[in-house]
Short mmCIF file of C-alpha atoms and ligand atoms in Angstrom, two decimals:
data_model
loop_
_atom_site.label_atom_id
_atom_site.label_comp_id
_atom_site.label_asym_id
_atom_site.label_seq_id
_atom_site.Cartn_x
_atom_site.Cartn_y
_atom_site.Cartn_z
CA MET A 1 0.04 -0.05 0.15
CA LYS A 2 2.98 2.07 0.57
CA GLN A 3 4.06 2.20 -2.54
CA LYS A 4 0.40 2.32 -4.26
CA ILE A 5 0.56 5.96 -2.03
CA LEU A 6 3.62 6.90 -3.22
CA LYS A 7 3.06 6.25 -7.04
CA HIS A 8 -0.13 8.76 -6.69
CA ILE A 9 1.87 11.24 -4.78
CA ARG A 10 4.69 10.97 -7.36
CA LYS A 11 2.19 11.20 -10.40
CA ALA A 12 0.58 14.51 -8.89
CA ASN A 13 3.48 16.27 -9.52
CA ALA A 14 1.99 18.73 -7.18
CA TYR A 15 -0.49 18.42 -3.77
CA ILE A 16 -2.66 15.44 -3.50
CA SER A 17 -5.50 15.19 -1.38
CA GLY A 18 -6.17 13.54 1.06
CA GLU A 19 -9.58 12.49 -0.05
CA ASP A 20 -7.97 11.83 -3.64
CA LEU A 21 -5.19 9.27 -2.66
CA SER A 22 -8.01 7.88 0.25
CA SER A 23 -10.55 7.27 -3.41
CA VAL A 24 -7.55 5.92 -5.74
CA CYS A 25 -5.98 3.39 -2.75
CA ASP A 26 -9.65 2.45 -1.62
CA ILE A 27 -8.44 2.90 1.88
CA SER A 28 -9.47 5.44 4.30
CA ARG A 29 -7.79 8.65 4.92
CA ALA A 30 -6.91 7.79 8.44
CA ALA A 31 -5.24 4.48 6.78
CA ILE A 32 -3.12 6.84 4.39
CA TRP A 33 -2.15 9.02 6.81
CA LYS A 34 -0.81 6.55 8.82
CA HIS A 35 1.00 5.01 5.73
CA ILE A 36 2.10 8.65 5.50
CA GLN A 37 3.74 8.60 9.07
CA GLU A 38 5.98 5.38 7.68
CA LEU A 39 6.97 6.63 4.34
CA ARG A 40 8.12 9.77 6.40
CA HIS A 41 10.19 7.20 9.00
CA ASP A 42 11.73 5.20 5.89
CA GLY A 43 12.79 8.84 4.82
CA TYR A 44 10.69 11.07 2.68
CA ASP A 45 10.00 14.29 3.15
CA ILE A 46 6.46 14.50 1.92
CA GLU A 47 4.54 17.56 2.81
CA ALA A 48 1.15 17.78 4.57
CA VAL A 49 -0.63 20.72 3.66
CA PRO A 50 -4.61 21.79 4.79
CA ASN A 51 -7.35 21.88 2.19
CA LEU A 52 -4.17 21.57 -0.18
CA GLY A 53 -3.04 17.77 0.72
CA TYR A 54 0.47 16.12 0.57
CA ARG A 55 2.88 16.58 -1.76
CA LEU A 56 6.68 14.12 -2.17
CA VAL A 57 9.77 17.17 -1.69
CA SER A 58 12.67 14.55 -1.53
CA SER A 59 13.06 10.75 -1.38
CA PRO A 60 15.84 9.19 0.96
CA ASP A 61 18.96 8.31 -0.76
CA LYS A 62 18.58 4.98 0.46
CA LEU A 63 17.70 1.82 -2.06
CA LEU A 64 14.65 1.00 -1.19
CA PRO A 65 12.25 -0.98 -2.93
CA GLU A 66 9.49 1.13 -3.46
CA GLU A 67 12.14 3.62 -5.21
CA ILE A 68 13.73 1.02 -7.57
CA LYS A 69 10.46 -0.61 -8.19
CA PHE A 70 9.03 3.25 -9.69
CA GLY A 71 9.35 2.54 -13.61
CA LEU A 72 10.80 -0.66 -13.59
CA ASP A 73 9.57 -2.07 -16.35
CA THR A 74 11.59 -5.78 -15.60
CA LYS A 75 9.94 -9.32 -17.18
CA ILE A 76 12.07 -11.39 -14.27
CA VAL A 77 14.63 -9.11 -12.40
CA GLY A 78 13.34 -7.15 -9.93
CA LYS A 79 9.38 -8.40 -9.13
CA ASN A 80 10.94 -9.58 -5.06
CA ILE A 81 13.45 -6.55 -4.06
CA TYR A 82 14.95 -6.54 0.01
CA HIS A 83 16.58 -4.35 1.51
CA TYR A 84 18.36 -3.79 4.12
CA ASP A 85 20.79 -1.58 6.24
CA VAL A 86 23.64 -3.91 7.13
CA VAL A 87 24.21 -7.18 6.19
CA SER A 88 27.50 -9.31 6.34
CA SER A 89 27.13 -9.49 2.57
CA SER A 90 24.12 -9.85 0.19
CA MET A 91 25.46 -12.87 -1.10
CA ASP A 92 24.93 -14.67 2.04
CA THR A 93 21.33 -13.24 2.48
CA ALA A 94 20.02 -13.97 -0.89
CA PHE A 95 21.53 -17.97 -0.72
CA LYS A 96 19.36 -18.11 2.37
CA LEU A 97 16.52 -16.81 0.28
CA ALA A 98 16.94 -18.94 -2.98
CA LEU A 99 16.96 -21.79 -0.53
CA GLU A 100 13.70 -21.03 0.84
CA SER A 101 12.70 -21.20 -2.90
CA SER A 102 12.53 -18.02 -3.77
CA ASP A 103 11.73 -16.61 -7.01
CA GLU A 104 14.46 -16.05 -10.32
CA GLY A 105 14.70 -12.35 -10.21
CA THR A 106 14.75 -11.76 -6.26
CA VAL A 107 16.91 -9.10 -5.58
CA VAL A 108 18.70 -8.43 -2.50
CA CYS A 109 19.70 -4.73 -2.23
CA ALA A 110 22.17 -3.46 0.85
CA GLU A 111 22.90 -0.09 1.99
CA SER A 112 26.22 -1.78 3.59
CA GLN A 113 28.14 -4.95 4.33
CA HIS A 114 30.34 -5.86 7.07
CA ALA A 115 31.77 -8.89 5.62
CA GLY A 116 31.38 -7.87 2.01
CA ARG A 117 33.70 -10.58 -0.09
CA GLY A 118 35.19 -10.55 -3.56
CA ARG A 119 36.54 -13.18 -5.96
CA LEU A 120 39.23 -15.62 -4.35
CA GLY A 121 38.19 -14.75 -0.82
CA ARG A 122 39.46 -11.08 -1.14
CA SER A 123 37.22 -8.28 1.17
CA TRP A 124 34.88 -5.84 -0.71
CA VAL A 125 34.69 -2.61 1.36
CA SER A 126 31.29 -1.69 1.66
CA PRO A 127 30.75 1.99 3.09
CA LYS A 128 27.35 2.85 4.29
CA SER A 129 25.22 4.36 1.13
CA LYS A 130 28.18 4.87 -0.66
CA GLY A 131 28.46 2.18 -2.60
CA ILE A 132 25.74 -0.28 -4.64
CA TYR A 133 25.71 -3.33 -2.86
CA LEU A 134 23.22 -6.01 -4.36
CA SER A 135 22.84 -10.02 -5.30
CA VAL A 136 20.49 -11.21 -7.77
CA ILE A 137 19.36 -14.61 -7.61
CA LEU A 138 18.59 -16.65 -11.33
CA ARG A 139 17.97 -20.48 -12.36
CA PRO A 140 18.88 -20.98 -14.81
CA HIS A 141 18.86 -24.20 -16.91
CA PHE A 142 22.34 -25.09 -17.33
CA SER A 143 25.11 -27.11 -16.12
CA PRO A 144 27.54 -25.55 -13.40
CA ASN A 145 30.14 -24.94 -15.88
CA GLU A 146 28.16 -22.65 -17.76
CA ALA A 147 28.37 -20.00 -14.67
CA PRO A 148 31.44 -17.64 -16.33
CA ARG A 149 29.06 -16.62 -18.70
CA LEU A 150 26.55 -14.95 -16.48
CA THR A 151 29.45 -13.29 -14.95
CA LEU A 152 30.39 -11.56 -18.03
CA LEU A 153 26.35 -11.11 -18.85
CA THR A 154 26.08 -9.41 -15.42
CA ALA A 155 29.70 -7.33 -16.28
CA LEU A 156 28.12 -6.10 -20.08
CA ALA A 157 24.87 -5.18 -17.98
CA VAL A 158 26.51 -3.18 -15.32
CA CYS A 159 28.85 -1.17 -18.19
CA GLU A 160 25.99 -0.39 -20.74
CA ALA A 161 23.75 0.70 -17.57
CA ILE A 162 26.85 3.02 -16.47
CA LYS A 163 26.93 4.08 -19.50
CA LYS A 164 23.68 5.67 -19.88
CA ILE A 165 22.78 6.77 -16.46
CA THR A 166 26.30 8.30 -16.49
CA GLY A 167 28.05 8.99 -19.56
CA ILE A 168 31.36 7.57 -18.54
CA ASP A 169 32.45 4.64 -20.81
CA CYS A 170 33.48 1.29 -18.49
CA GLN A 171 35.66 -2.21 -19.98
CA ILE A 172 35.44 -4.92 -18.44
CA LYS A 173 38.91 -6.84 -17.66
CA TRP A 174 38.18 -10.62 -18.24
CA PRO A 175 36.49 -12.60 -16.06
CA ASN A 176 34.84 -10.18 -13.54
CA ASP A 177 36.44 -6.55 -12.78
CA ILE A 178 34.57 -3.41 -14.07
CA LEU A 179 37.11 -0.52 -15.02
CA VAL A 180 36.93 2.89 -15.70
CA ASN A 181 40.07 4.80 -17.23
CA GLU A 182 42.19 1.95 -16.45
CA LYS A 183 40.97 1.64 -12.04
CA LYS A 184 38.42 -0.72 -10.82
CA VAL A 185 35.27 1.03 -10.32
CA GLY A 186 32.72 -2.44 -9.70
CA GLY A 187 33.61 -6.28 -9.04
CA ILE A 188 30.67 -9.18 -10.18
CA LEU A 189 30.82 -12.15 -8.17
CA THR A 190 29.09 -14.92 -8.81
CA GLU A 191 28.31 -18.07 -6.68
CA LEU A 192 26.39 -20.70 -7.28
CA ASN A 193 24.44 -23.79 -5.45
CA ALA A 194 24.87 -26.64 -7.86
CA GLU A 195 24.74 -30.66 -8.55
CA MET A 196 27.46 -32.12 -10.75
CA ASP A 197 25.53 -31.36 -13.86
CA ARG A 198 22.34 -29.27 -12.93
CA THR A 199 22.98 -25.69 -11.86
CA LYS A 200 19.89 -25.23 -8.61
CA PHE A 201 20.26 -21.68 -8.24
CA VAL A 202 23.20 -18.81 -8.96
CA ILE A 203 23.90 -15.67 -6.53
CA LEU A 204 25.30 -12.83 -9.41
CA GLY A 205 26.94 -10.18 -6.24
CA ILE A 206 27.12 -6.69 -7.86
CA GLY A 207 29.57 -4.39 -6.30
CA ILE A 208 30.27 -0.81 -7.91
CA ASN A 209 32.05 1.87 -6.02
CA VAL A 210 29.39 5.18 -6.73
CA ASN A 211 29.87 7.82 -4.54
CA THR A 212 32.89 6.65 -2.48
CA LYS A 213 35.15 9.02 -1.55
CA LYS A 214 39.26 8.27 -2.89
CA ASN A 215 40.08 7.84 1.08
CA PHE A 216 37.95 4.67 1.32
CA LEU A 217 38.64 2.95 -1.87
CA PRO A 218 41.63 0.36 -1.97
CA ALA A 219 44.47 1.08 -4.59
CA ARG A 220 44.32 1.41 -8.20
CA ALA A 221 40.25 1.35 -7.23
CA THR A 222 38.18 4.42 -8.48
CA SER A 223 34.42 5.29 -7.79
CA LEU A 224 31.85 7.19 -10.40
CA LYS A 225 32.31 10.20 -8.46
CA GLU A 226 35.78 10.30 -8.72
CA GLU A 227 35.65 10.11 -12.22
CA LYS A 228 32.56 12.18 -13.07
CA SER A 229 33.04 14.59 -10.16
CA GLU A 230 29.69 15.07 -9.42
CA ALA A 231 27.28 13.28 -7.12
CA ILE A 232 25.38 9.40 -9.20
CA SER A 233 22.03 8.73 -7.66
CA ARG A 234 22.20 5.06 -7.56
CA ILE A 235 18.42 4.47 -7.16
CA GLU A 236 18.70 4.89 -10.85
CA LEU A 237 21.85 3.18 -11.61
CA VAL A 238 20.48 0.20 -9.52
CA ARG A 239 17.11 0.44 -11.69
CA GLU A 240 19.17 0.20 -14.49
CA ILE A 241 21.42 -2.39 -14.14
CA LEU A 242 18.51 -4.20 -13.21
CA ARG A 243 16.82 -3.25 -16.73
CA GLN A 244 19.74 -4.33 -18.87
CA ILE A 245 20.79 -7.57 -16.77
CA ASP A 246 16.69 -8.55 -17.87
CA HIS A 247 17.24 -7.54 -20.76
CA LEU A 248 20.16 -9.55 -21.68
CA TYR A 249 19.62 -12.77 -19.58
CA LEU A 250 16.64 -13.38 -22.11
CA VAL A 251 18.52 -12.76 -24.80
CA PHE A 252 20.54 -15.33 -23.82
CA GLN A 253 18.14 -17.61 -22.84
CA LYS A 254 16.38 -17.28 -26.26
CA GLU A 255 19.57 -16.93 -28.37
CA GLY A 256 22.49 -17.85 -26.64
CA PHE A 257 25.45 -16.63 -25.26
CA ALA A 258 27.25 -16.21 -28.81
CA ALA A 259 24.34 -13.44 -28.87
CA ILE A 260 25.85 -11.26 -26.65
CA LEU A 261 29.48 -12.33 -26.73
CA GLU A 262 30.98 -9.62 -29.06
CA LYS A 263 29.49 -6.87 -27.20
CA ILE A 264 31.56 -8.02 -24.31
CA LYS A 265 34.39 -8.74 -26.36
CA HIS A 266 34.58 -4.65 -27.74
CA LEU A 267 34.40 -3.59 -24.05
CA SER A 268 37.06 -5.93 -22.70
CA SER A 269 40.16 -4.03 -21.50
CA THR A 270 42.33 -7.77 -21.74
CA LEU A 271 41.94 -8.86 -25.36
CA ASN A 272 44.57 -8.22 -27.47
CA LYS A 273 46.89 -7.35 -24.63
CA ARG A 274 49.98 -9.66 -23.61
CA VAL A 275 49.02 -10.87 -20.03
CA LYS A 276 50.32 -13.05 -17.71
CA ALA A 277 47.62 -15.19 -16.09
CA ILE A 278 47.24 -17.43 -13.07
CA SER A 279 45.29 -19.66 -12.99
CA GLN A 280 44.49 -22.83 -10.56
CA GLY A 281 48.52 -22.24 -9.57
CA LYS A 282 49.32 -22.17 -13.46
CA GLU A 283 50.80 -18.80 -14.65
CA ILE A 284 50.36 -18.24 -18.03
CA GLU A 285 52.10 -15.83 -20.29
CA GLY A 286 51.20 -14.82 -23.91
CA GLN A 287 48.83 -12.57 -25.79
CA ALA A 288 45.01 -12.46 -24.95
CA THR A 289 43.31 -13.75 -28.17
CA ASP A 290 39.76 -14.19 -27.95
CA ILE A 291 36.94 -14.35 -25.73
CA ASP A 292 35.23 -18.02 -26.54
CA LYS A 293 31.55 -19.20 -26.82
CA ASP A 294 31.94 -20.63 -22.74
CA GLY A 295 33.53 -17.06 -21.86
CA ALA A 296 36.69 -18.65 -21.25
CA LEU A 297 40.06 -16.79 -22.57
CA LEU A 298 42.39 -17.90 -24.93
CA ILE A 299 45.64 -17.03 -24.47
CA ARG A 300 48.04 -17.45 -27.10
CA LYS A 301 51.88 -18.74 -25.82
CA ASP A 302 54.96 -17.70 -27.54
CA SER A 303 55.45 -21.59 -28.32
CA GLY A 304 52.20 -20.99 -30.50
CA PHE A 305 50.14 -23.32 -28.45
CA LEU A 306 46.37 -21.53 -27.15
CA GLU A 307 45.90 -22.23 -23.74
CA LYS A 308 42.22 -21.98 -22.41
CA ILE A 309 41.64 -20.52 -19.28
CA TYR A 310 37.92 -20.16 -17.54
CA THR A 311 38.97 -18.70 -14.50
CA GLY A 312 42.12 -16.79 -12.87
CA ASP A 313 43.89 -13.08 -12.57
CA ILE A 314 45.13 -10.69 -15.27
CA ILE A 315 48.02 -9.18 -15.29
CA ARG A 316 48.44 -7.08 -17.94
CA LEU A 317 52.17 -6.43 -19.64
CA ARG A 318 52.13 -4.39 -22.06
C1 BTN B 401 35.40 -8.92 -7.44
O1 BTN B 401 35.76 -7.96 -7.60
O2 BTN B 401 36.34 -10.03 -6.61
C2 BTN B 401 33.74 -8.99 -7.37
C3 BTN B 401 33.46 -8.29 -6.19
C4 BTN B 401 31.42 -8.44 -5.83
C5 BTN B 401 31.04 -7.10 -4.65
C6 BTN B 401 30.23 -8.03 -4.58
S1 BTN B 401 28.91 -6.43 -3.15
C7 BTN B 401 27.43 -7.09 -3.12
C8 BTN B 401 27.84 -8.68 -3.41
N1 BTN B 401 28.16 -8.84 -1.84
C9 BTN B 401 29.55 -9.49 -2.09
O3 BTN B 401 29.66 -9.61 -0.46
N2 BTN B 401 30.15 -9.66 -3.08
C10 BTN B 401 28.69 -8.82 -3.64
#
């Protein structure tokens, strides 16, 4: 109901009377007042003027479901959105929800995480309300070894969304980093619950340094605010990310990974570079020549031998 009331106050774009609200929402004026109080408690500044009604003055800078859902026209992603002020990691919260059989497309957003994590056991610094820390539950019908494709799909979605909302050009450093001007602005973490040949669910974790100040960032990292020299709306960015994932995931399901691979390659900062890959304890040096239909990176060694790696850390040599 809160969401419905908010929708009408927004739509009015000026004052809307308690009487009109109570008739469109089909509840009493006293009930409207109660919900307005709750919205104020959530951080909405709603003015109430006798004989005029209610007017939305400002919305809170929080990734609240009712904010994200406003104008979100997705088919799968974001139908259910959970919001928390603090979590250990949105991955853990999403994992629990998925085990409790939450729908595909369920999203978990956190304002902060006290044990945010990245790939290979690294930590993900998550200062309160500065970045985007979210996880999406998907239930794809594929075998676990296809999951790296979803990491790249999500990285592409994030790059497209950042471009659309901020105008900033990002690149994908295989397999999961989002770079701006060669500095890390975000990362994707993909975790699975799977049997040998069946994926039960996938959790896509997305971390983006949005309005994070330089002194909170790890070395060689940046934030969108640092790059653009202005604050960025986290709500608009999250909404666009969910739209992009929804769109690309539908294309991926209908037409396969090949249908989005060219775009991923186009944004890759790794391809056509000399690299050293550290993959499963092995060092591989050579020219990164391609990302194949599995989402794997192909490296041509100096011997001419082509190595295919599915995961690893990449160091760009020149
Ligand atoms: C990486 O670059 O290694 C991936 C970073 C992923 C961070 C996000 S923040 C939301 C979600 N929750 C986590 O604990 N990690 C991911």
